[in-house]
mmCIF file of N, CA and C in Angstrom:
data_model
loop_
_atom_site.group_PDB
_atom_site.id
_atom_site.type_symbol
_atom_site.label_atom_id
_atom_site.label_comp_id
_atom_site.label_asym_id
_atom_site.label_seq_id
_atom_site.Cartn_x
_atom_site.Cartn_y
_atom_site.Cartn_z
ATOM 1 N N MET A 292 4.619 -48.494 -43.618
ATOM 2 C CA MET A 292 5.558 -48.372 -42.532
ATOM 3 C C MET A 292 6.972 -48.085 -43.023
ATOM 4 N N GLU A 293 7.344 -48.756 -44.122
ATOM 5 C CA GLU A 293 8.697 -48.588 -44.613
ATOM 6 C C GLU A 293 8.947 -47.151 -45.064
ATOM 7 N N GLY A 294 7.933 -46.504 -45.640
ATOM 8 C CA GLY A 294 8.062 -45.114 -46.068
ATOM 9 C C GLY A 294 8.327 -44.193 -44.894
ATOM 10 N N ASP A 295 7.683 -44.461 -43.739
ATOM 11 C CA ASP A 295 7.914 -43.667 -42.541
ATOM 12 C C ASP A 295 9.347 -43.808 -42.057
ATOM 13 N N ALA A 296 9.886 -45.033 -42.104
ATOM 14 C CA ALA A 296 11.255 -45.278 -41.657
ATOM 15 C C ALA A 296 12.247 -44.541 -42.547
ATOM 16 N N ASN A 297 11.999 -44.555 -43.859
ATOM 17 C CA ASN A 297 12.881 -43.845 -44.779
ATOM 18 C C ASN A 297 12.847 -42.345 -44.511
ATOM 19 N N GLY A 298 11.666 -41.812 -44.230
ATOM 20 C CA GLY A 298 11.540 -40.388 -43.932
ATOM 21 C C GLY A 298 12.295 -40.007 -42.672
ATOM 22 N N ILE A 299 12.226 -40.867 -41.658
ATOM 23 C CA ILE A 299 12.941 -40.622 -40.399
ATOM 24 C C ILE A 299 14.443 -40.676 -40.637
ATOM 25 N N ASP A 300 14.890 -41.662 -41.425
ATOM 26 C CA ASP A 300 16.314 -41.777 -41.743
ATOM 27 C C ASP A 300 16.807 -40.539 -42.484
ATOM 28 N N GLU A 301 16.014 -40.045 -43.427
ATOM 29 C CA GLU A 301 16.398 -38.851 -44.183
ATOM 30 C C GLU A 301 16.479 -37.635 -43.266
ATOM 31 N N GLU A 302 15.535 -37.522 -42.319
ATOM 32 C CA GLU A 302 15.564 -36.414 -41.363
ATOM 33 C C GLU A 302 16.817 -36.476 -40.501
ATOM 34 N N ARG A 303 17.172 -37.668 -40.039
ATOM 35 C CA ARG A 303 18.370 -37.839 -39.215
ATOM 36 C C ARG A 303 19.622 -37.460 -39.991
ATOM 37 N N GLU A 304 19.684 -37.892 -41.251
ATOM 38 C CA GLU A 304 20.839 -37.557 -42.090
ATOM 39 C C GLU A 304 20.938 -36.048 -42.283
ATOM 40 N N GLN A 305 19.799 -35.403 -42.505
ATOM 41 C CA GLN A 305 19.794 -33.953 -42.688
ATOM 42 C C GLN A 305 20.251 -33.240 -41.416
ATOM 43 N N GLU A 306 19.774 -33.703 -40.257
ATOM 44 C CA GLU A 306 20.179 -33.122 -38.980
ATOM 45 C C GLU A 306 21.670 -33.300 -38.745
ATOM 46 N N GLU A 307 22.198 -34.478 -39.093
ATOM 47 C CA GLU A 307 23.626 -34.727 -38.930
ATOM 48 C C GLU A 307 24.444 -33.823 -39.841
ATOM 49 N N GLU A 308 23.985 -33.619 -41.075
ATOM 50 C CA GLU A 308 24.670 -32.717 -42.000
ATOM 51 C C GLU A 308 24.641 -31.284 -41.470
ATOM 52 N N ASP A 309 23.474 -30.859 -40.962
ATOM 53 C CA ASP A 309 23.344 -29.517 -40.404
ATOM 54 C C ASP A 309 24.268 -29.330 -39.204
ATOM 55 N N ASP A 310 24.303 -30.357 -38.321
ATOM 56 C CA ASP A 310 25.174 -30.289 -37.149
ATOM 57 C C ASP A 310 26.643 -30.228 -37.566
ATOM 58 N N SER A 311 26.997 -31.001 -38.573
ATOM 59 C CA SER A 311 28.370 -31.007 -39.066
ATOM 60 C C SER A 311 28.743 -29.640 -39.647
ATOM 61 N N ALA A 312 27.839 -29.063 -40.430
ATOM 62 C CA ALA A 312 28.092 -27.743 -41.011
ATOM 63 C C ALA A 312 28.205 -26.691 -39.910
ATOM 64 N N THR A 313 27.356 -26.785 -38.892
ATOM 65 C CA THR A 313 27.410 -25.853 -37.769
ATOM 66 C C THR A 313 28.731 -25.986 -37.023
ATOM 67 N N ASP A 314 29.179 -27.216 -36.808
ATOM 68 C CA ASP A 314 30.450 -27.450 -36.122
ATOM 69 C C ASP A 314 31.617 -26.852 -36.911
ATOM 70 N N ILE A 315 31.606 -27.033 -38.216
ATOM 71 C CA ILE A 315 32.669 -26.487 -39.067
ATOM 72 C C ILE A 315 32.656 -24.965 -39.010
ATOM 73 N N LEU A 316 31.465 -24.375 -39.115
ATOM 74 C CA LEU A 316 31.337 -22.923 -39.056
ATOM 75 C C LEU A 316 31.826 -22.390 -37.710
ATOM 76 N N ARG A 317 31.414 -23.036 -36.616
ATOM 77 C CA ARG A 317 31.834 -22.619 -35.278
ATOM 78 C C ARG A 317 33.353 -22.691 -35.148
ATOM 79 N N ASP A 318 33.943 -23.792 -35.607
ATOM 80 C CA ASP A 318 35.395 -23.950 -35.500
ATOM 81 C C ASP A 318 36.138 -22.904 -36.320
ATOM 82 N N ARG A 319 35.675 -22.634 -37.518
ATOM 83 C CA ARG A 319 36.321 -21.615 -38.358
ATOM 84 C C ARG A 319 36.172 -20.224 -37.753
ATOM 85 N N PHE A 320 34.995 -19.945 -37.195
ATOM 86 C CA PHE A 320 34.769 -18.666 -36.542
ATOM 87 C C PHE A 320 35.733 -18.503 -35.370
ATOM 88 N N ARG A 321 35.841 -19.537 -34.550
ATOM 89 C CA ARG A 321 36.733 -19.474 -33.388
ATOM 90 C C ARG A 321 38.186 -19.321 -33.809
ATOM 91 N N LEU A 322 38.603 -20.030 -34.847
ATOM 92 C CA LEU A 322 39.982 -19.895 -35.330
ATOM 93 C C LEU A 322 40.255 -18.472 -35.815
ATOM 94 N N SER A 323 39.282 -17.904 -36.517
ATOM 95 C CA SER A 323 39.446 -16.522 -36.987
ATOM 96 C C SER A 323 39.524 -15.550 -35.818
ATOM 97 N N THR A 324 38.684 -15.763 -34.815
ATOM 98 C CA THR A 324 38.694 -14.905 -33.638
ATOM 99 C C THR A 324 40.022 -15.004 -32.906
ATOM 100 N N ILE A 325 40.527 -16.210 -32.758
ATOM 101 C CA ILE A 325 41.821 -16.418 -32.106
ATOM 102 C C ILE A 325 42.920 -15.705 -32.882
ATOM 103 N N SER A 326 42.888 -15.827 -34.201
ATOM 104 C CA SER A 326 43.887 -15.177 -35.041
ATOM 105 C C SER A 326 43.849 -13.658 -34.878
ATOM 106 N N ILE A 327 42.651 -13.093 -34.839
ATOM 107 C CA ILE A 327 42.498 -11.645 -34.678
ATOM 108 C C ILE A 327 43.000 -11.218 -33.297
ATOM 109 N N ALA A 328 42.626 -11.960 -32.254
ATOM 110 C CA ALA A 328 43.060 -11.624 -30.895
ATOM 111 C C ALA A 328 44.584 -11.664 -30.785
ATOM 112 N N GLU A 329 45.191 -12.690 -31.361
ATOM 113 C CA GLU A 329 46.656 -12.797 -31.320
ATOM 114 C C GLU A 329 47.316 -11.658 -32.091
ATOM 115 N N ALA A 330 46.766 -11.319 -33.245
ATOM 116 C CA ALA A 330 47.329 -10.229 -34.052
ATOM 117 C C ALA A 330 47.207 -8.890 -33.327
ATOM 118 N N GLU A 331 46.059 -8.647 -32.687
ATOM 119 C CA GLU A 331 45.862 -7.398 -31.942
ATOM 120 C C GLU A 331 46.803 -7.328 -30.739
ATOM 121 N N ALA A 332 46.980 -8.448 -30.064
ATOM 122 C CA ALA A 332 47.896 -8.474 -28.918
ATOM 123 C C ALA A 332 49.318 -8.152 -29.375
ATOM 124 N N LYS A 333 49.718 -8.762 -30.478
ATOM 125 C CA LYS A 333 51.064 -8.517 -31.000
ATOM 126 C C LYS A 333 51.218 -7.067 -31.437
ATOM 127 N N ARG A 334 50.203 -6.528 -32.100
ATOM 128 C CA ARG A 334 50.247 -5.143 -32.584
ATOM 129 C C ARG A 334 50.372 -4.165 -31.422
ATOM 130 N N ASN A 335 49.794 -4.509 -30.282
ATOM 131 C CA ASN A 335 49.824 -3.637 -29.113
ATOM 132 C C ASN A 335 50.879 -4.037 -28.080
ATOM 133 N N ASN A 336 51.814 -4.876 -28.512
ATOM 134 C CA ASN A 336 52.895 -5.348 -27.637
ATOM 135 C C ASN A 336 52.361 -5.907 -26.319
ATOM 136 N N MET A 337 51.359 -6.775 -26.444
ATOM 137 C CA MET A 337 50.754 -7.397 -25.265
ATOM 138 C C MET A 337 50.815 -8.908 -25.412
ATOM 139 N N GLU A 338 50.630 -9.575 -24.301
ATOM 140 C CA GLU A 338 50.533 -11.027 -24.308
ATOM 141 C C GLU A 338 49.169 -11.410 -23.751
ATOM 142 N N ILE A 339 48.536 -12.398 -24.369
ATOM 143 C CA ILE A 339 47.259 -12.904 -23.899
ATOM 144 C C ILE A 339 47.418 -14.406 -23.711
ATOM 145 N N SER A 340 46.995 -14.892 -22.557
ATOM 146 C CA SER A 340 47.133 -16.323 -22.287
ATOM 147 C C SER A 340 46.140 -17.113 -23.143
ATOM 148 N N GLU A 341 46.467 -18.362 -23.390
ATOM 149 C CA GLU A 341 45.623 -19.237 -24.207
ATOM 150 C C GLU A 341 44.200 -19.364 -23.665
ATOM 151 N N PRO A 342 44.019 -19.534 -22.337
ATOM 152 C CA PRO A 342 42.638 -19.642 -21.838
ATOM 153 C C PRO A 342 41.816 -18.368 -22.094
ATOM 154 N N ILE A 343 42.456 -17.216 -22.016
ATOM 155 C CA ILE A 343 41.746 -15.959 -22.270
ATOM 156 C C ILE A 343 41.363 -15.865 -23.740
ATOM 157 N N ILE A 344 42.259 -16.236 -24.627
ATOM 158 C CA ILE A 344 41.963 -16.213 -26.059
ATOM 159 C C ILE A 344 40.803 -17.162 -26.373
ATOM 160 N N ALA A 345 40.823 -18.350 -25.775
ATOM 161 C CA ALA A 345 39.740 -19.310 -25.991
ATOM 162 C C ALA A 345 38.414 -18.755 -25.469
ATOM 163 N N CYS A 346 38.464 -18.075 -24.335
ATOM 164 C CA CYS A 346 37.255 -17.472 -23.760
ATOM 165 C C CYS A 346 36.719 -16.368 -24.672
ATOM 166 N N ILE A 347 37.598 -15.533 -25.192
ATOM 167 C CA ILE A 347 37.188 -14.462 -26.117
ATOM 168 C C ILE A 347 36.534 -15.068 -27.357
ATOM 169 N N ALA A 348 37.134 -16.119 -27.899
ATOM 170 C CA ALA A 348 36.586 -16.771 -29.094
ATOM 171 C C ALA A 348 35.200 -17.344 -28.809
ATOM 172 N N ASP A 349 35.043 -17.973 -27.645
ATOM 173 C CA ASP A 349 33.757 -18.561 -27.282
ATOM 174 C C ASP A 349 32.700 -17.480 -27.078
ATOM 175 N N LEU A 350 33.051 -16.409 -26.386
ATOM 176 C CA LEU A 350 32.113 -15.302 -26.172
ATOM 177 C C LEU A 350 31.709 -14.650 -27.492
ATOM 178 N N ALA A 351 32.663 -14.463 -28.388
ATOM 179 C CA ALA A 351 32.361 -13.846 -29.684
ATOM 180 C C ALA A 351 31.396 -14.723 -30.481
ATOM 181 N N TYR A 352 31.599 -16.031 -30.433
ATOM 182 C CA TYR A 352 30.706 -16.933 -31.156
ATOM 183 C C TYR A 352 29.297 -16.893 -30.568
ATOM 184 N N LYS A 353 29.208 -16.947 -29.244
ATOM 185 C CA LYS A 353 27.898 -16.897 -28.596
ATOM 186 C C LYS A 353 27.189 -15.572 -28.870
ATOM 187 N N TYR A 354 27.945 -14.472 -28.854
ATOM 188 C CA TYR A 354 27.362 -13.165 -29.156
ATOM 189 C C TYR A 354 26.827 -13.153 -30.589
ATOM 190 N N THR A 355 27.589 -13.707 -31.507
ATOM 191 C CA THR A 355 27.186 -13.732 -32.910
ATOM 192 C C THR A 355 25.946 -14.593 -33.108
ATOM 193 N N GLU A 356 25.870 -15.704 -32.405
ATOM 194 C CA GLU A 356 24.663 -16.545 -32.473
ATOM 195 C C GLU A 356 23.437 -15.764 -32.017
ATOM 196 N N GLN A 357 23.562 -15.057 -30.901
ATOM 197 C CA GLN A 357 22.434 -14.290 -30.374
ATOM 198 C C GLN A 357 22.070 -13.145 -31.310
ATOM 199 N N LEU A 358 23.070 -12.499 -31.887
ATOM 200 C CA LEU A 358 22.825 -11.418 -32.834
ATOM 201 C C LEU A 358 22.046 -11.937 -34.043
ATOM 202 N N ALA A 359 22.426 -13.094 -34.542
ATOM 203 C CA ALA A 359 21.730 -13.683 -35.692
ATOM 204 C C ALA A 359 20.271 -13.972 -35.351
ATOM 205 N N LYS A 360 20.031 -14.485 -34.149
ATOM 206 C CA LYS A 360 18.653 -14.757 -33.721
ATOM 207 C C LYS A 360 17.855 -13.457 -33.615
ATOM 208 N N ASP A 361 18.479 -12.411 -33.044
ATOM 209 C CA ASP A 361 17.806 -11.117 -32.931
ATOM 210 C C ASP A 361 17.459 -10.554 -34.307
ATOM 211 N N LEU A 362 18.392 -10.629 -35.239
ATOM 212 C CA LEU A 362 18.149 -10.114 -36.589
ATOM 213 C C LEU A 362 16.999 -10.857 -37.256
ATOM 214 N N GLU A 363 16.967 -12.158 -37.074
ATOM 215 C CA GLU A 363 15.884 -12.957 -37.639
ATOM 216 C C GLU A 363 14.538 -12.527 -37.045
ATOM 217 N N LEU A 364 14.511 -12.304 -35.737
ATOM 218 C CA LEU A 364 13.273 -11.864 -35.082
ATOM 219 C C LEU A 364 12.841 -10.479 -35.555
ATOM 220 N N PHE A 365 13.794 -9.562 -35.741
ATOM 221 C CA PHE A 365 13.453 -8.222 -36.231
ATOM 222 C C PHE A 365 12.797 -8.312 -37.604
ATOM 223 N N ALA A 366 13.382 -9.127 -38.481
ATOM 224 C CA ALA A 366 12.828 -9.275 -39.831
ATOM 225 C C ALA A 366 11.442 -9.913 -39.772
ATOM 226 N N GLN A 367 11.282 -10.949 -38.960
ATOM 227 C CA GLN A 367 9.979 -11.604 -38.834
ATOM 228 C C GLN A 367 8.938 -10.644 -38.271
ATOM 229 N N HIS A 368 9.330 -9.839 -37.293
ATOM 230 C CA HIS A 368 8.408 -8.882 -36.700
ATOM 231 C C HIS A 368 7.925 -7.868 -37.743
ATOM 232 N N ALA A 369 8.793 -7.537 -38.674
ATOM 233 C CA ALA A 369 8.438 -6.608 -39.745
ATOM 234 C C ALA A 369 7.707 -7.313 -40.888
ATOM 235 N N GLY A 370 7.475 -8.619 -40.741
ATOM 236 C CA GLY A 370 6.753 -9.373 -41.771
ATOM 237 C C GLY A 370 7.603 -9.737 -42.969
ATOM 238 N N ARG A 371 8.914 -9.801 -42.766
ATOM 239 C CA ARG A 371 9.829 -10.138 -43.857
ATOM 240 C C ARG A 371 10.522 -11.455 -43.570
ATOM 241 N N LYS A 372 11.018 -12.097 -44.632
ATOM 242 C CA LYS A 372 11.817 -13.305 -44.485
ATOM 243 C C LYS A 372 13.292 -13.000 -44.648
ATOM 244 N N SER A 373 13.604 -11.749 -44.918
ATOM 245 C CA SER A 373 14.987 -11.339 -45.136
ATOM 246 C C SER A 373 15.391 -10.247 -44.156
ATOM 247 N N VAL A 374 16.630 -10.329 -43.707
ATOM 248 C CA VAL A 374 17.203 -9.307 -42.841
ATOM 249 C C VAL A 374 17.733 -8.196 -43.737
ATOM 250 N N ASN A 375 17.465 -6.927 -43.353
ATOM 251 C CA ASN A 375 18.041 -5.828 -44.117
ATOM 252 C C ASN A 375 18.934 -4.975 -43.221
ATOM 253 N N MET A 376 19.532 -3.954 -43.810
ATOM 254 C CA MET A 376 20.466 -3.105 -43.063
ATOM 255 C C MET A 376 19.795 -2.435 -41.874
ATOM 256 N N GLU A 377 18.549 -2.073 -42.013
ATOM 257 C CA GLU A 377 17.847 -1.420 -40.903
ATOM 258 C C GLU A 377 17.776 -2.344 -39.692
ATOM 259 N N ASP A 378 17.638 -3.651 -39.920
ATOM 260 C CA ASP A 378 17.634 -4.616 -38.820
ATOM 261 C C ASP A 378 18.995 -4.628 -38.117
ATOM 262 N N VAL A 379 20.055 -4.586 -38.903
ATOM 263 C CA VAL A 379 21.409 -4.598 -38.347
ATOM 264 C C VAL A 379 21.650 -3.332 -37.536
ATOM 265 N N ILE A 380 21.225 -2.200 -38.071
ATOM 266 C CA ILE A 380 21.388 -0.934 -37.351
ATOM 267 C C ILE A 380 20.568 -0.951 -36.058
ATOM 268 N N LEU A 381 19.361 -1.484 -36.121
ATOM 269 C CA LEU A 381 18.530 -1.594 -34.927
ATOM 270 C C LEU A 381 19.208 -2.467 -33.869
ATOM 271 N N ALA A 382 19.850 -3.537 -34.292
ATOM 272 C CA ALA A 382 20.527 -4.429 -33.347
ATOM 273 C C ALA A 382 21.690 -3.722 -32.650
ATOM 274 N N ALA A 383 22.218 -2.686 -33.274
ATOM 275 C CA ALA A 383 23.361 -1.950 -32.714
ATOM 276 C C ALA A 383 22.921 -0.736 -31.908
ATOM 277 N N HIS A 384 21.637 -0.591 -31.638
ATOM 278 C CA HIS A 384 21.140 0.638 -31.021
ATOM 279 C C HIS A 384 21.736 0.934 -29.644
ATOM 280 N N ARG A 385 22.215 -0.052 -28.935
ATOM 281 C CA ARG A 385 22.799 0.189 -27.608
ATOM 282 C C ARG A 385 24.205 0.753 -27.688
ATOM 283 N N ASN A 386 24.812 0.665 -28.855
ATOM 284 C CA ASN A 386 26.161 1.193 -29.058
ATOM 285 C C ASN A 386 26.050 2.300 -30.105
ATOM 286 N N GLU A 387 25.896 3.523 -29.649
ATOM 287 C CA GLU A 387 25.638 4.646 -30.561
ATOM 288 C C GLU A 387 26.757 4.831 -31.589
ATOM 289 N N HIS A 388 28.010 4.642 -31.173
ATOM 290 C CA HIS A 388 29.122 4.778 -32.114
ATOM 291 C C HIS A 388 29.013 3.738 -33.231
ATOM 292 N N LEU A 389 28.719 2.494 -32.862
ATOM 293 C CA LEU A 389 28.564 1.438 -33.856
ATOM 294 C C LEU A 389 27.372 1.721 -34.764
ATOM 295 N N ALA A 390 26.250 2.134 -34.174
ATOM 296 C CA ALA A 390 25.058 2.431 -34.972
ATOM 297 C C ALA A 390 25.343 3.560 -35.964
ATOM 298 N N THR A 391 26.062 4.585 -35.529
ATOM 299 C CA THR A 391 26.418 5.704 -36.413
ATOM 300 C C THR A 391 27.330 5.227 -37.539
ATOM 301 N N THR A 392 28.289 4.392 -37.194
ATOM 302 C CA THR A 392 29.203 3.844 -38.202
ATOM 303 C C THR A 392 28.440 2.995 -39.219
ATOM 304 N N LEU A 393 27.514 2.183 -38.745
ATOM 305 C CA LEU A 393 26.716 1.348 -39.645
ATOM 306 C C LEU A 393 25.819 2.198 -40.556
ATOM 307 N N ARG A 394 25.220 3.253 -40.005
ATOM 308 C CA ARG A 394 24.396 4.140 -40.834
ATOM 309 C C ARG A 394 25.240 4.783 -41.935
ATOM 310 N N SER A 395 26.435 5.226 -41.567
ATOM 311 C CA SER A 395 27.342 5.837 -42.543
ATOM 312 C C SER A 395 27.717 4.828 -43.621
ATOM 313 N N PHE A 396 28.033 3.603 -43.206
ATOM 314 C CA PHE A 396 28.380 2.539 -44.152
ATOM 315 C C PHE A 396 27.207 2.262 -45.086
ATOM 316 N N CYS A 397 26.015 2.205 -44.524
ATOM 317 C CA CYS A 397 24.801 1.969 -45.313
ATOM 318 C C CYS A 397 24.608 3.078 -46.349
ATOM 319 N N ASN A 398 24.778 4.312 -45.919
ATOM 320 C CA ASN A 398 24.633 5.445 -46.841
ATOM 321 C C ASN A 398 25.685 5.411 -47.938
ATOM 322 N N ASP A 399 26.915 5.008 -47.582
ATOM 323 C CA ASP A 399 27.973 4.877 -48.584
ATOM 324 C C ASP A 399 27.614 3.805 -49.614
ATOM 325 N N LEU A 400 27.058 2.682 -49.145
ATOM 326 C CA LEU A 400 26.646 1.617 -50.068
ATOM 327 C C LEU A 400 25.549 2.102 -51.003
ATOM 328 N N LYS A 401 24.584 2.836 -50.451
ATOM 329 C CA LYS A 401 23.497 3.366 -51.278
ATOM 330 C C LYS A 401 24.037 4.310 -52.342
ATOM 331 N N ALA A 402 25.010 5.136 -51.954
ATOM 332 C CA ALA A 402 25.571 6.110 -52.886
ATOM 333 C C ALA A 402 26.332 5.433 -54.025
ATOM 334 N N LYS A 403 26.953 4.297 -53.737
ATOM 335 C CA LYS A 403 27.725 3.577 -54.753
ATOM 336 C C LYS A 403 26.857 2.727 -55.666
ATOM 337 N N GLU A 404 25.630 2.448 -55.228
ATOM 338 C CA GLU A 404 24.722 1.599 -56.000
ATOM 339 C C GLU A 404 24.270 2.346 -57.252
ATOM 340 N N PRO A 405 24.432 1.736 -58.433
ATOM 341 C CA PRO A 405 23.992 2.412 -59.671
ATOM 342 C C PRO A 405 22.499 2.723 -59.621
ATOM 343 N N GLN A 406 22.129 3.887 -60.137
ATOM 344 C CA GLN A 406 20.739 4.337 -60.100
ATOM 345 C C GLN A 406 19.802 3.335 -60.760
ATOM 346 N N SER A 407 20.230 2.713 -61.855
ATOM 347 C CA SER A 407 19.362 1.792 -62.583
ATOM 348 C C SER A 407 19.057 0.522 -61.781
ATOM 349 N N GLU A 408 19.949 0.152 -60.827
ATOM 350 C CA GLU A 408 19.733 -1.063 -60.056
ATOM 351 C C GLU A 408 18.918 -0.819 -58.797
ATOM 352 N N ARG A 409 18.720 0.431 -58.440
ATOM 353 C CA ARG A 409 17.940 0.733 -57.243
ATOM 354 C C ARG A 409 16.491 0.360 -57.474
ATOM 355 N N LYS A 410 15.938 -0.334 -56.513
ATOM 356 C CA LYS A 410 14.550 -0.760 -56.613
ATOM 357 C C LYS A 410 13.677 0.304 -55.976
ATOM 358 N N ARG A 411 12.738 0.812 -56.722
ATOM 359 C CA ARG A 411 11.835 1.829 -56.205
ATOM 360 C C ARG A 411 10.429 1.279 -56.186
ATOM 361 N N LYS A 412 9.838 1.301 -55.030
ATOM 362 C CA LYS A 412 8.460 0.870 -54.904
ATOM 363 C C LYS A 412 7.679 2.041 -54.328
ATOM 364 N N LYS A 413 6.453 2.173 -54.727
ATOM 365 C CA LYS A 413 5.616 3.230 -54.174
ATOM 366 C C LYS A 413 4.826 2.651 -53.015
ATOM 367 N N ASN A 414 5.511 2.529 -51.877
ATOM 368 C CA ASN A 414 4.898 2.021 -50.664
ATOM 369 C C ASN A 414 4.903 3.123 -49.611
ATOM 370 N N SER A 415 4.777 2.731 -48.388
ATOM 371 C CA SER A 415 4.761 3.717 -47.314
ATOM 372 C C SER A 415 6.119 4.396 -47.182
ATOM 373 N N ARG A 416 6.129 5.575 -46.531
ATOM 374 C CA ARG A 416 7.375 6.319 -46.330
ATOM 375 C C ARG A 416 8.371 5.496 -45.517
ATOM 376 N N LYS A 417 7.862 4.722 -44.561
ATOM 377 C CA LYS A 417 8.728 3.907 -43.713
ATOM 378 C C LYS A 417 9.519 2.915 -44.561
ATOM 379 N N GLU A 418 8.866 2.282 -45.509
ATOM 380 C CA GLU A 418 9.547 1.314 -46.373
ATOM 381 C C GLU A 418 10.530 2.002 -47.303
ATOM 382 N N ASP A 419 10.245 3.246 -47.697
ATOM 383 C CA ASP A 419 11.158 3.973 -48.571
ATOM 384 C C ASP A 419 12.483 4.244 -47.881
ATOM 385 N N LYS A 420 12.462 4.346 -46.555
ATOM 386 C CA LYS A 420 13.681 4.624 -45.811
ATOM 387 C C LYS A 420 14.560 3.393 -45.665
ATOM 388 N N ALA A 421 13.988 2.207 -45.795
ATOM 389 C CA ALA A 421 14.759 0.968 -45.649
ATOM 390 C C ALA A 421 15.651 0.784 -46.870
ATOM 391 N N THR A 422 16.763 0.086 -46.662
ATOM 392 C CA THR A 422 17.680 -0.153 -47.774
ATOM 393 C C THR A 422 17.262 -1.388 -48.548
ATOM 394 N N THR A 423 17.895 -1.570 -49.699
ATOM 395 C CA THR A 423 17.606 -2.751 -50.499
ATOM 396 C C THR A 423 18.586 -3.879 -50.202
ATOM 397 N N SER A 424 19.553 -3.661 -49.308
ATOM 398 C CA SER A 424 20.505 -4.700 -48.941
ATOM 399 C C SER A 424 19.815 -5.692 -48.019
ATOM 400 N N VAL A 425 19.803 -6.973 -48.421
ATOM 401 C CA VAL A 425 19.098 -7.985 -47.641
ATOM 402 C C VAL A 425 19.911 -9.244 -47.545
ATOM 403 N N VAL A 426 19.612 -10.037 -46.537
ATOM 404 C CA VAL A 426 20.163 -11.367 -46.368
ATOM 405 C C VAL A 426 18.970 -12.308 -46.228
ATOM 406 N N HIS A 427 18.928 -13.372 -46.986
ATOM 407 C CA HIS A 427 17.785 -14.297 -46.958
ATOM 408 C C HIS A 427 17.860 -15.179 -45.729
ATOM 409 N N ILE A 428 16.737 -15.351 -45.060
ATOM 410 C CA ILE A 428 16.619 -16.265 -43.922
ATOM 411 C C ILE A 428 15.871 -17.488 -44.414
ATOM 412 N N PRO A 429 16.534 -18.641 -44.455
ATOM 413 C CA PRO A 429 15.852 -19.851 -44.971
ATOM 414 C C PRO A 429 14.741 -20.278 -44.041
ATOM 415 N N ASP A 430 13.699 -20.854 -44.622
ATOM 416 C CA ASP A 430 12.607 -21.402 -43.834
ATOM 417 C C ASP A 430 13.116 -22.614 -43.066
ATOM 418 N N LEU A 431 12.747 -22.707 -41.807
ATOM 419 C CA LEU A 431 13.213 -23.827 -40.977
ATOM 420 C C LEU A 431 12.209 -24.914 -40.901
#
């Protein structure tokens, strides 16, 4: 019985640490968003009220959370544990200008990558088109 209690306590501590890290990340994200909104307003000789800035920061955070979930699902659907550039470009498909900009950025990154570091696998043509830029998704 005592071993079960220790395991539960460890799980609670881990959840509290995760929640704390999430809170810190959210707060830093919102502060950065507020800073950007204020700088853009100043650059364009505009004024934005505090409630509007707070709303923009909250919407940006929620959008980013949903984007992260979508990217994770795209990678899982493709049978991968890592998000790659193709997933990011796919997530931007509703905004053609953004998708075009991301494709250009991806191509620029590929061009700058030294030939010796490029990973070449003899797989399907579809996989050959994907980039080697990835972000690891931890197991939950």
